XYZ file of C-alpha atoms in Angstrom:
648
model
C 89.015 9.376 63.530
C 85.704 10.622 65.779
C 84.020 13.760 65.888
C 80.736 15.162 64.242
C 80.924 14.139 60.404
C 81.456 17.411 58.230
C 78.052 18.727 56.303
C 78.118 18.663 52.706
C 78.338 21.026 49.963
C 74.932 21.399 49.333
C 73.226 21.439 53.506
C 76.335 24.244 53.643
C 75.403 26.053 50.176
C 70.960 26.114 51.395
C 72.487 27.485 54.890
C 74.313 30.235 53.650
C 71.510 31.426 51.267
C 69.135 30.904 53.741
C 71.277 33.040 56.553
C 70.832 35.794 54.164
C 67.383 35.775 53.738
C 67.069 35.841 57.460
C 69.595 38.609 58.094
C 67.098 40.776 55.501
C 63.799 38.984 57.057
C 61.935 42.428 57.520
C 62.542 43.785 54.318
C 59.313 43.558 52.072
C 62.041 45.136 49.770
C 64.735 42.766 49.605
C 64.404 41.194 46.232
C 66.600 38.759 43.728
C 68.890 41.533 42.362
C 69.759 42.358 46.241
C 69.970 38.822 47.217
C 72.270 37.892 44.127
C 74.703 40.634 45.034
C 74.488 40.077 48.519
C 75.472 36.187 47.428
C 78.277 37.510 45.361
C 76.242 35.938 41.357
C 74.873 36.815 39.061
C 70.353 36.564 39.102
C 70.337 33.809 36.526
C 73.046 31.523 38.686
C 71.240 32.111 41.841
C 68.244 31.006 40.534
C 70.418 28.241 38.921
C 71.794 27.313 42.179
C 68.427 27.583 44.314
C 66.538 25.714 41.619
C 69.173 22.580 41.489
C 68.995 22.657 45.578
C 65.729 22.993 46.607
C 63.471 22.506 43.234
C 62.683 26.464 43.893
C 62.758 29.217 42.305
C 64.484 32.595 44.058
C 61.301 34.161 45.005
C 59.995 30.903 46.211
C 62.710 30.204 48.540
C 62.748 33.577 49.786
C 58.789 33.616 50.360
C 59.230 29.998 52.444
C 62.254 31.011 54.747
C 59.864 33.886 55.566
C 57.003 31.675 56.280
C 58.550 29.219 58.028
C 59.618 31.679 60.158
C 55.888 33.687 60.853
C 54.931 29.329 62.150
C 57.522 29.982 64.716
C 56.705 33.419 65.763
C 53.078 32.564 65.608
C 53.602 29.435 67.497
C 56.250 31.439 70.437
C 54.774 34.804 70.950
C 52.181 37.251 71.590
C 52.080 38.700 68.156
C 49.339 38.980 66.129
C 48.968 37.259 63.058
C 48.773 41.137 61.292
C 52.133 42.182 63.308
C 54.324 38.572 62.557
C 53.073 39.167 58.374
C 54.920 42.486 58.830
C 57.578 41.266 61.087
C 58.715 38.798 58.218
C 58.239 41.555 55.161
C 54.930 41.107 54.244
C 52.951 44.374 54.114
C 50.036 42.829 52.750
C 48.431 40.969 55.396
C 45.769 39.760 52.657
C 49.107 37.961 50.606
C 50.617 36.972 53.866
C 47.225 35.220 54.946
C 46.829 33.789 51.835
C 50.750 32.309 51.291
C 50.308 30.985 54.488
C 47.804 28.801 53.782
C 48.682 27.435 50.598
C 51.825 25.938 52.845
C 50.220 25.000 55.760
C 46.722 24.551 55.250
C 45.501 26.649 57.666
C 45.148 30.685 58.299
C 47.736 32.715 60.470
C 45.054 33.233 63.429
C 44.064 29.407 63.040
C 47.805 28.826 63.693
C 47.892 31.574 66.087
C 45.168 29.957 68.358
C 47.369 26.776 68.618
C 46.086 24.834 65.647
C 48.900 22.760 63.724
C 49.533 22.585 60.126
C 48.142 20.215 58.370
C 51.091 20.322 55.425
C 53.917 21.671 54.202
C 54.657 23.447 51.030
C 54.763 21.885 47.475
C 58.877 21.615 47.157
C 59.046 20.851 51.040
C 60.863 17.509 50.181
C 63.637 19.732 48.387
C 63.608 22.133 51.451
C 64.819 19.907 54.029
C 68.554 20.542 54.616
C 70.690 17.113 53.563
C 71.260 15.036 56.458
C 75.189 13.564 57.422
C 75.038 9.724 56.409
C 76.175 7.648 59.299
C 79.069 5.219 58.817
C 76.863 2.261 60.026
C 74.099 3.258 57.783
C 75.105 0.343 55.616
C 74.800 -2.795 57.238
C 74.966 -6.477 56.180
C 70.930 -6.609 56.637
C 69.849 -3.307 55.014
C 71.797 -4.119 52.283
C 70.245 -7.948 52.001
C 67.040 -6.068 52.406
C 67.592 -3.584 49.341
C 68.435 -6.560 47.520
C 65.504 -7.844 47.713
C 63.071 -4.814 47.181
C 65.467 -3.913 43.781
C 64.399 -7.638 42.639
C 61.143 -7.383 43.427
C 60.582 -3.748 41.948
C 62.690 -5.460 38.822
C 60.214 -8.328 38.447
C 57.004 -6.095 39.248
C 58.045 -3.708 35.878
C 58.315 -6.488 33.831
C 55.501 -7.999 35.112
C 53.472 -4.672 34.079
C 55.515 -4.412 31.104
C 54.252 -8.009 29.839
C 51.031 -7.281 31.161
C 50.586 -3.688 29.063
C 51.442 -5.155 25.546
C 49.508 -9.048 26.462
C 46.159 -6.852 27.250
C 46.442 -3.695 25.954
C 42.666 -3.099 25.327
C 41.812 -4.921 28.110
C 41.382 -0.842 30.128
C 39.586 0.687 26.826
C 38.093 3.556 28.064
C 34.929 5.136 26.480
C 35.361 8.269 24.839
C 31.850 9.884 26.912
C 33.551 8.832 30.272
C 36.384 11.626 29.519
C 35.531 15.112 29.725
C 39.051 16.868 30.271
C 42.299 15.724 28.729
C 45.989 16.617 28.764
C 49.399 15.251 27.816
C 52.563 15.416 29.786
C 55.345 15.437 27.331
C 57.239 11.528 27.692
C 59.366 11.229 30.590
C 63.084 11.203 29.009
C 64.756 8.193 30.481
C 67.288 7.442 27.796
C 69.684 9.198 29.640
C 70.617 11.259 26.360
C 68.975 14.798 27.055
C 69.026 15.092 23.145
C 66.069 12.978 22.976
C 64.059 15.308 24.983
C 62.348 16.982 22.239
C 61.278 13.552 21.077
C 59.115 12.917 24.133
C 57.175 16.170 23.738
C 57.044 15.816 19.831
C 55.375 12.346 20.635
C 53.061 13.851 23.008
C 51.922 16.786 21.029
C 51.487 14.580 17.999
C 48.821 12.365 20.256
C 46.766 15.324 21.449
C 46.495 17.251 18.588
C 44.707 14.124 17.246
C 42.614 13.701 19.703
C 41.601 17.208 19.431
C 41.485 16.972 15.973
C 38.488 14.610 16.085
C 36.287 16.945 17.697
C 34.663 14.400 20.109
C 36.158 15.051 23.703
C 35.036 18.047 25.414
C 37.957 19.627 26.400
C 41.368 19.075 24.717
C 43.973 21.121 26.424
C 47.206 22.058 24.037
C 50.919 21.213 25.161
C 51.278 24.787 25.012
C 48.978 25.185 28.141
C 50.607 22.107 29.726
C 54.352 23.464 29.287
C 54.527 26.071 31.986
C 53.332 23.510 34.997
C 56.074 21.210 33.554
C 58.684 23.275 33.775
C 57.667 24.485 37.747
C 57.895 20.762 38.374
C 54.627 20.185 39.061
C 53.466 16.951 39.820
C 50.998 15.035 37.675
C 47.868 15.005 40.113
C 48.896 18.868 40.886
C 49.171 19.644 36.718
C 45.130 17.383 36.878
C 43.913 19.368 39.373
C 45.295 23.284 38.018
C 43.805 22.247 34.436
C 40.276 20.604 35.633
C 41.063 17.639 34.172
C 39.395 14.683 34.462
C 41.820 11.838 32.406
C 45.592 12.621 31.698
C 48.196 11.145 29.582
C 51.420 10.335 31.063
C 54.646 8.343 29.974
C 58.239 7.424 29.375
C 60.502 6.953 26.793
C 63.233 4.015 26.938
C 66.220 2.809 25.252
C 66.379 -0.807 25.472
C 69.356 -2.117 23.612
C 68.651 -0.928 20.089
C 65.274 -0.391 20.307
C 63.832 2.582 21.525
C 60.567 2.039 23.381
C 57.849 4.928 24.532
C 55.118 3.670 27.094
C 51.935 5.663 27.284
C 49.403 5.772 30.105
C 45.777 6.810 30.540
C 45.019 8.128 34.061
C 41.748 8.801 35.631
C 42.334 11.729 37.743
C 39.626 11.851 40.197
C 40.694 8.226 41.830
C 44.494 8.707 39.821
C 43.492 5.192 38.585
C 45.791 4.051 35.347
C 42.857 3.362 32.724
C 45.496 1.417 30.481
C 49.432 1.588 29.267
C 50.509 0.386 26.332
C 54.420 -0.108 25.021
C 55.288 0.841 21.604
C 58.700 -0.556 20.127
C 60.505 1.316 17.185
C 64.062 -0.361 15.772
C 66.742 2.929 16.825
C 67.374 2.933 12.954
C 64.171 3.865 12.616
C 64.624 7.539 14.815
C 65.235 9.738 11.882
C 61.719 8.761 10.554
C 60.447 10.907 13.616
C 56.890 11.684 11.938
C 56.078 8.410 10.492
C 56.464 6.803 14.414
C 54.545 9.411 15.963
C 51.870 9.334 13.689
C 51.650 5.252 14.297
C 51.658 5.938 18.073
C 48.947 8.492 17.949
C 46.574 6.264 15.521
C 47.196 3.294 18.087
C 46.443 5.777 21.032
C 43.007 6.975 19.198
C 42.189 3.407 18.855
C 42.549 2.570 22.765
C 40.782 5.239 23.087
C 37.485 3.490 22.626
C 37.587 6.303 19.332
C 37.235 5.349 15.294
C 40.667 4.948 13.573
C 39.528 6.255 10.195
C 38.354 9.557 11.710
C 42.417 10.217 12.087
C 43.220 13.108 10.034
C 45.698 12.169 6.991
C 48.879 14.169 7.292
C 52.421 14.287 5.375
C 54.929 15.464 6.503
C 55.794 18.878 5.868
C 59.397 18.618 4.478
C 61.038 15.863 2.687
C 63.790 15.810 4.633
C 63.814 13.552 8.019
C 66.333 15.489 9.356
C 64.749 18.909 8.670
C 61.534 17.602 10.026
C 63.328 16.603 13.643
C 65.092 20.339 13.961
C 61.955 21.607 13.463
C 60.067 19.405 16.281
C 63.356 20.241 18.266
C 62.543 24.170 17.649
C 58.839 23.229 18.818
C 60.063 22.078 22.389
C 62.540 25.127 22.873
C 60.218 27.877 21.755
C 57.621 25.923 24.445
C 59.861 26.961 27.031
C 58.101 30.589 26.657
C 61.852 32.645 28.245
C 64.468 34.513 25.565
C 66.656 31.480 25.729
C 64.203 29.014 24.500
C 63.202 31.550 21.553
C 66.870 32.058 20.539
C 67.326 28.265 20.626
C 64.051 27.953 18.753
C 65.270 30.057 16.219
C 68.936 28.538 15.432
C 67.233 24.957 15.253
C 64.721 26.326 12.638
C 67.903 28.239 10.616
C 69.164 24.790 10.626
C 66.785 23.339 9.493
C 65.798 25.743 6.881
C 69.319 24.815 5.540
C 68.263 21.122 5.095
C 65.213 22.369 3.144
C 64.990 25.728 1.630
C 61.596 25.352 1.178
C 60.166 24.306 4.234
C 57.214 26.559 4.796
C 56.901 25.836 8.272
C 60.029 26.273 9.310
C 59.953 30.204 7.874
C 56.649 30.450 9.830
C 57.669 29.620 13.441
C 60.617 31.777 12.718
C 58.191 34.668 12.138
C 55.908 33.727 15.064
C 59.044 33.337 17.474
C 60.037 36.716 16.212
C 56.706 38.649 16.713
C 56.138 37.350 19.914
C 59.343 38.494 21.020
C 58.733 42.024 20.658
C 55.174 42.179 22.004
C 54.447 42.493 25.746
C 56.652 39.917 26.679
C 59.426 42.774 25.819
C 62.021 39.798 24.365
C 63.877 42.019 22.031
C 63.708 45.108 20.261
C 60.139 45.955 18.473
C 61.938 47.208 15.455
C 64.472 44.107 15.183
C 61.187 41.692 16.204
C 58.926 43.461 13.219
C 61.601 43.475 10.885
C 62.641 39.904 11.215
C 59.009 38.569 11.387
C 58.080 40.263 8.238
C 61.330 39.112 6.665
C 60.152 35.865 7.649
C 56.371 35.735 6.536
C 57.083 37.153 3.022
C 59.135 34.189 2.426
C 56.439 32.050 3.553
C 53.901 34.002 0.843
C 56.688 33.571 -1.607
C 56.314 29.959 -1.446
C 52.480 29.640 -0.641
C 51.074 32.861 -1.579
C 47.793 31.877 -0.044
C 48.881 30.224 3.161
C 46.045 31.784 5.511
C 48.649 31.653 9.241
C 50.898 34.060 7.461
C 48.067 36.347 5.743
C 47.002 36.389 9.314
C 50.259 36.953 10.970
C 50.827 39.785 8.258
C 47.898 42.034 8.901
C 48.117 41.454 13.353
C 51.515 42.807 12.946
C 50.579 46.009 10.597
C 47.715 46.408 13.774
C 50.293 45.960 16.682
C 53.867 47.035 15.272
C 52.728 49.712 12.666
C 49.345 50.702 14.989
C 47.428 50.753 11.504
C 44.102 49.205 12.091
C 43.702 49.165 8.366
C 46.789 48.218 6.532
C 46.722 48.068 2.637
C 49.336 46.387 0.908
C 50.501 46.586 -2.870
C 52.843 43.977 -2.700
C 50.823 41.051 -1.025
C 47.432 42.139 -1.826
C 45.745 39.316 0.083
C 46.316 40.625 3.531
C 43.617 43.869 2.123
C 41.050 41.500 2.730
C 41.427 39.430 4.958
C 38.758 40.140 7.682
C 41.215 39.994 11.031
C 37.598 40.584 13.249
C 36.250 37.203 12.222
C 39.517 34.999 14.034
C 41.336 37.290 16.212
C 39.315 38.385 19.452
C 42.346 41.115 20.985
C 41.465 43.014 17.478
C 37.913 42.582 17.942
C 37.925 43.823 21.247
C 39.821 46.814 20.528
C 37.509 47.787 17.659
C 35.029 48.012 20.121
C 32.682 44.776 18.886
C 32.524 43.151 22.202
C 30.108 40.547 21.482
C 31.780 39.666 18.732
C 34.772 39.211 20.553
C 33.546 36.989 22.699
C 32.257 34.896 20.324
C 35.585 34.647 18.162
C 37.555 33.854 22.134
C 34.724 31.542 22.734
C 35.009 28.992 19.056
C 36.803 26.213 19.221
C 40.288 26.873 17.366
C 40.696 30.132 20.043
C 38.951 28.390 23.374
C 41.832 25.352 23.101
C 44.989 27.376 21.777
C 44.297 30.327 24.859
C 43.626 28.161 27.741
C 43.618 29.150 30.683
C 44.225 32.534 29.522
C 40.777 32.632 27.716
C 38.886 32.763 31.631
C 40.754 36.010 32.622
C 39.999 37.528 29.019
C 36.484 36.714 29.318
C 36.186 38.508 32.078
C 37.600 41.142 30.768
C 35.132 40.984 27.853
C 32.463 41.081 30.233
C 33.351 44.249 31.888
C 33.337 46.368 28.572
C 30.026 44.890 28.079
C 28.992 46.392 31.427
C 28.048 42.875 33.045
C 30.624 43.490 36.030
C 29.118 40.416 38.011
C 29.866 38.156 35.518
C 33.510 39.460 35.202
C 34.283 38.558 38.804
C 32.160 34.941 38.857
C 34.546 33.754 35.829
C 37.492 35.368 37.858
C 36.371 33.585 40.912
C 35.873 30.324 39.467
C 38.881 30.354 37.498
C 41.708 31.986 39.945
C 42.761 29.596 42.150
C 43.101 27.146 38.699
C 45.264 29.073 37.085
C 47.629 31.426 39.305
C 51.223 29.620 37.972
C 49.978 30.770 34.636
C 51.607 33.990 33.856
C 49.383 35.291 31.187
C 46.308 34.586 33.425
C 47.710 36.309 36.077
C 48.342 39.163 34.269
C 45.130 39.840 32.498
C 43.465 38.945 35.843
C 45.517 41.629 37.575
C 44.859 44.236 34.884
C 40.427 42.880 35.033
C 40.522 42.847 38.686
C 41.884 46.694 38.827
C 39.626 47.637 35.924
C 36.520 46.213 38.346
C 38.168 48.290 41.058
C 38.461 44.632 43.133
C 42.333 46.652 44.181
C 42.970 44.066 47.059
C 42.413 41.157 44.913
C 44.310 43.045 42.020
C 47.191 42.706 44.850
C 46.897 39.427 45.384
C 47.035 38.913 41.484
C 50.488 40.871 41.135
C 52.007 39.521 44.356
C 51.319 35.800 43.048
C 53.302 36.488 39.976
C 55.832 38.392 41.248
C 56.471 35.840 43.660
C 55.961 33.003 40.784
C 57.710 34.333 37.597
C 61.408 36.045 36.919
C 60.312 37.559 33.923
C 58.712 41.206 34.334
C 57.022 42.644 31.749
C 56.078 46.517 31.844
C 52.606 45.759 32.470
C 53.898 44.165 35.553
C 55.536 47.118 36.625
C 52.286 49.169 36.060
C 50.106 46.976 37.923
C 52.626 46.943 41.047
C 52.478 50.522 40.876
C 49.005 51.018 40.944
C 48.928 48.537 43.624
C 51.681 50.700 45.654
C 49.649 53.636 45.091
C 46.433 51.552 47.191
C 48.327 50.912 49.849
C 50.066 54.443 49.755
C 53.550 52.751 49.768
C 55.585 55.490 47.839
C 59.008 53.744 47.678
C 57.691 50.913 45.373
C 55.878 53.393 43.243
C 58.848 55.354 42.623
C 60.960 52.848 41.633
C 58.139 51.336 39.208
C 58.140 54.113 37.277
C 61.968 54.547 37.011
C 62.049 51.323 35.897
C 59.761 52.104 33.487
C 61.173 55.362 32.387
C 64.471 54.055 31.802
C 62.922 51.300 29.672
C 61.754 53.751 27.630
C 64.604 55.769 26.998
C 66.048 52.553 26.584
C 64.212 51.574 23.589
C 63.086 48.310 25.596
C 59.625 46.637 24.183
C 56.877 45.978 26.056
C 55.283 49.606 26.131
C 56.732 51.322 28.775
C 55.362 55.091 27.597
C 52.003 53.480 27.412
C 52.111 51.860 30.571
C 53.253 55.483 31.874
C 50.547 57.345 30.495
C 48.320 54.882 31.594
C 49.709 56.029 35.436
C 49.410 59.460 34.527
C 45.853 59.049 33.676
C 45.114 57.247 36.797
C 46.689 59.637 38.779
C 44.240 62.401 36.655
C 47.419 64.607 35.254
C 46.068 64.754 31.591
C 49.204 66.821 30.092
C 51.536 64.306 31.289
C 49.467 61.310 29.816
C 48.889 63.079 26.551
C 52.761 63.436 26.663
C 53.790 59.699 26.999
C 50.798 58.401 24.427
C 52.442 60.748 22.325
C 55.959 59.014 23.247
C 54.150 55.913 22.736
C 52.876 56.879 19.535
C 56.488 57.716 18.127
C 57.849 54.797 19.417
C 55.004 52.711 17.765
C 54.390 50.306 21.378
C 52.224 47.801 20.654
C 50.106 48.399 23.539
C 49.141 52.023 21.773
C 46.526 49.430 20.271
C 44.058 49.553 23.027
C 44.087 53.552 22.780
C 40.078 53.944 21.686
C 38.786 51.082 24.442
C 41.270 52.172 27.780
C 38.942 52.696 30.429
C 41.774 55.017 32.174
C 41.754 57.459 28.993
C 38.065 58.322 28.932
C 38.708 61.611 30.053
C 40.579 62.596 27.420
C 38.122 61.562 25.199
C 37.445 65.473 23.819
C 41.419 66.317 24.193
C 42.529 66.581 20.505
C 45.923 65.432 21.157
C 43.544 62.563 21.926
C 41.858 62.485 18.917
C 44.935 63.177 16.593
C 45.760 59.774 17.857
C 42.943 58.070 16.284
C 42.740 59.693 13.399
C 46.970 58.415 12.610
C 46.287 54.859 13.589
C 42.964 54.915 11.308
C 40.251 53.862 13.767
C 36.925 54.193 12.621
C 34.143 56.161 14.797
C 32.166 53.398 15.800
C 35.518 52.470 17.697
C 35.876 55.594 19.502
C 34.999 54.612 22.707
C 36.025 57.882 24.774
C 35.058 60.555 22.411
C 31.706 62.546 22.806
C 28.849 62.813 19.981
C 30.961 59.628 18.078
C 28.899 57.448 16.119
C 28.406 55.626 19.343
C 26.773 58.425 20.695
């Protein structure tokens, strides 16, 4: 039979989606909720279907259809660069100029002018439609020829195999030649998904030992490394967003009963492997998960050109193996950072809270999943998030009444869920005095102490466990200090790192509007709402101030619906605040009085900035205002806003 050979499921599924997109090309408007109707799913499968055909995400795909098509009208018409951004939905011809380069590697007018792109996007490989195979694609010589190349490829890894254990410190590098260093969680090639875990667990175990030792510059966490990973960024990309200068990589292996993890040490300027070693663990030996790690990492150390006995001395937490690998497992889920990976994060830690009753760290994550899930990242309910946190660290101080995390953890939560800057407790007595300004900057800060804060974001503990975050929050620091060109040098020098971090982005967005920068504030908010599915009601107060720059009223109404009927809701994430923070902008004082009051009631966590918010100075003398204060106990010398204070 002859005739054109038929496309495949997925070239047909790409071509449907993308005929969408097209037919809604001019609408800056037409968003995943429209698209996933229009597609006849639900958001989460479109983004499940997008992802698994083009290694995209919704917005992605949506934001290269449109650019792909701006190179064509740039390339066949008359248009200006200003009038093709429009003609393919962007109204920001700042965003559109930017997007456009960061595919193509040159501006629209460069492109206008007859200059050709220099590259593609970074998922262009997953773009291109699949191509029909042709029946004579398979001939006797291409086969011969694969033959050969699987041999040779087969030989070559043993070669390097044999090679990596016969000199493994033959690449020792010196600890002063490495400045910046990350780990990419093992490469799972077991083909069982449920050793996943196991490959970050490994990982994590090696660079908190490294950082542990205090002797490398810059150790960045697996928490900062995470996010890239899951955007499928590649390893020089993850190097180059992270200033690195060596990273770990690696794979994990089953090789008959033997389970086998290969580590690598990359140079990243000349991607140069330093050294790979192979270490070999009997499969009986899996359910000892924190003995082998611990082995690995002290053998890493050693390569490392570093001294062995400097390795802190651990044990592990729980006596129970199997207790010890649901909790690691809970580690890797709640890494995920999305409501999923929390409530997966929590049933592993239930379970394994049922293999050990008394496993203190188990009861802790629980509480830390728990009150992160209520804060701004508006998981769950605040109430249900409190409530289960607190349920949570109490049993922690029931078994180690003086275990500092939870003491901690105890008196942030009385600041952000009860909005008492001064809690006093009967029943747990050592959260009275524990001074919460010495570790925790966001406190800090809000008391007013900038300095201070600075110097609690800038120690070591806070500077590794924030990255990149801690760039965009020292610039914030350095506004309320009044040094506004500092602010936008560490914004400057940090943004283009950092912009697939979502908490960077969004403390960037909220410095850049606070430093009146409102076109780079746009940029800031377009990135992530291009980048990230989740949207917080911060999010939806930045857009709206953005919409109100550009005098686009549409998207300002519809921000603060959304944020109204989060509210009434009883959603998390401090819609009221985020209201009366719009009200304030917008100078109508009753109506901002009115939601901080709403705010207030509904105890929103982000009622804790309330004496430092530039946007509320003028209702510094209002006592509504001041009423405020007084119920969440700040003292004068925080009372930013408010006339003849002790400030004053």
């Amino acid at each position: 039979m002859t005739g054109n050979p038929m496309p495949d499921k997925s070239s047909t599924a790409i071509k449907m989606l993308s005929d969408l997109v097209h037919e809604n090309m001019e609408r800056e408007d037409f968003d995943v909720e429209e698209f996933a109707a229009l597609a006849g799913v639900s958001r989460s499968e479109l983004y499940r279907r997008i992802k698994k055909l083009t290694g995209k995400s919704v917005t992605h795909f949506i934001r290269d259809i449109r650019l792909e098509e701006s190179l064509k009208l740039l390339q066949h018409t008359d248009w200006t660069a200003s009038e093709v951004g429009y003609k393919v939905g962007f109204n920001s011809p700042t965003y559109f100029s930017k997007c456009f380069k960061d595919k193509f590697g040159i501006t629209p007018g460069e492109a206008d002018s007859g200059l050709t792109p220099i590259r593609g996007s970074l998922y262009d490989d997953h773009l291109k439609y699949t191509k029909p195979k042709s029946s004579g694609f398979w001939t006797p010589r291409r086969i011969w020829l694969l033959f050969i190349l699987a041999f040779l490829s087969g030989f070559g890894y043993w070669y390097y195999v044999a090679s990596s254990n016969n000199n493994k410190n033959s690449g020792k590098s010196s600890p002063t030649d490495i400045k910046a260093v990350a780990m990419t969680p093992l490469k799972n090639l077991t083909g069982n998904e449920s050793y996943d875990y196991l490959g970050f667990s490994v990982a994590n175990e090696i660079i908190s030992e490294i950082s542990n030792l205090n002797i490398i510059e810059k150790v960045v966490p697996m928490s900062s490394v995470m996010p890239y990973m899951e955007k499928g960024y590649t390893h020089p990309e993850i190097a180059k967003s992270l200033a690195l200068s060596h990273l770990f990589t690696g794979i994990m292996e089953l090789s008959g009963d033997q389970l086998k993890f290969s580590v690598h040490l990359v140079d990243t300027e000349n991607n140069h492997q330093l050294w790979s070693r192979v270490f070999t663990f009997p499969l009986q030996q899996y359910s000892g998960v924190f003995e082998m790690q611990q082995n690995i990492a002290k053998d890493v150390v050693a390569l490392m050109g570093l001294k062995a006995p400097e390795l802190s001395k651990k044990e592990q937490p729980t006596k129970s193996d199997k207790a010890y690998n649901l909790y690691m497992k809970s580690l890797h889920q709640a890494q995920i950072k999305s409501n999923t990976g929390l409530k997966n994060s929590n049933e592993l830690l239930k379970q394994a809270i049922a293999e050990d009753p008394g496993f203190v760290n188990a009861y802790y994550q629980l509480a830390a999943n728990w009150f992160v899930s209520g804060t701004i990242w508006s998981y769950t309910n605040q109430d249900l998030a409190w409530r289960q946190a607190q349920k949570y660290l109490y049993r922690v101080l029931d078994l180690d009444s003086l275990n500092e995390k939870a003491i901690r953890l105890l008196k942030t939560g009385e600041f952000y869920y009860e909005l008492n800057v001064n809690p006093k407790s009967q029943k747990y007595p050592q959260i009275n005095d524990y001074k919460l300004e010495d570790s925790y900057y966001d406190y800090t800060l809000k008391l007013g102490l900038y300095d201070k804060a600075a110097d609690v974001l800038a120690s070591s503990e806070s500077a590794i466990s924030m990255r990149p975050n801690i760039e965009a929050l020292m610039a914030l620091i350095s506004y309320f200090t009044g040094d506004t060109q500092k602010a936008l040098q560490l914004l400057e020098d940090s943004y283009w790192l950092y912009t697939h971090d979502h908490d960077y982005l969004r403390e960037a967005a909220k410095a850049y509007y606070f430093l009146s920068e409102y076109e780079k504030m746009e940029l800031a908010v377009r990135t992530y709402y291009d980048t990230f599915e989740t949207r917080p009601a911060i999010m939806h107060w930045l857009s709206a101030l953005t919409a109100k720059q550009t005098g686009d009223q549409y998207t300002i109404n519809k921000e603060l619906d959304w944020l109204r009927a989060a509210y009434h809701t009883g959603d998390s994430g401090s819609p009221a605040w985020f209201l009366a923070l719009y009200h304030a902008h917008m100078d109508d004082h009753e109506k901002a009085l009115d939601w901080l009051e709403r705010s207030y009631a509904a105890r929103e966590v982000e009622m804790t900035w309330l004496a430092q918010e530039p946007d509320l100075a003028p209702l510094g003398n209002e006592p509504r205002y001041q009423a405020l204060l007084d119920s969440m106990n700040f003292p004068e010398s925080a009372r930013k806003h408010v006339k003849n204070s002790f400030l004053d």
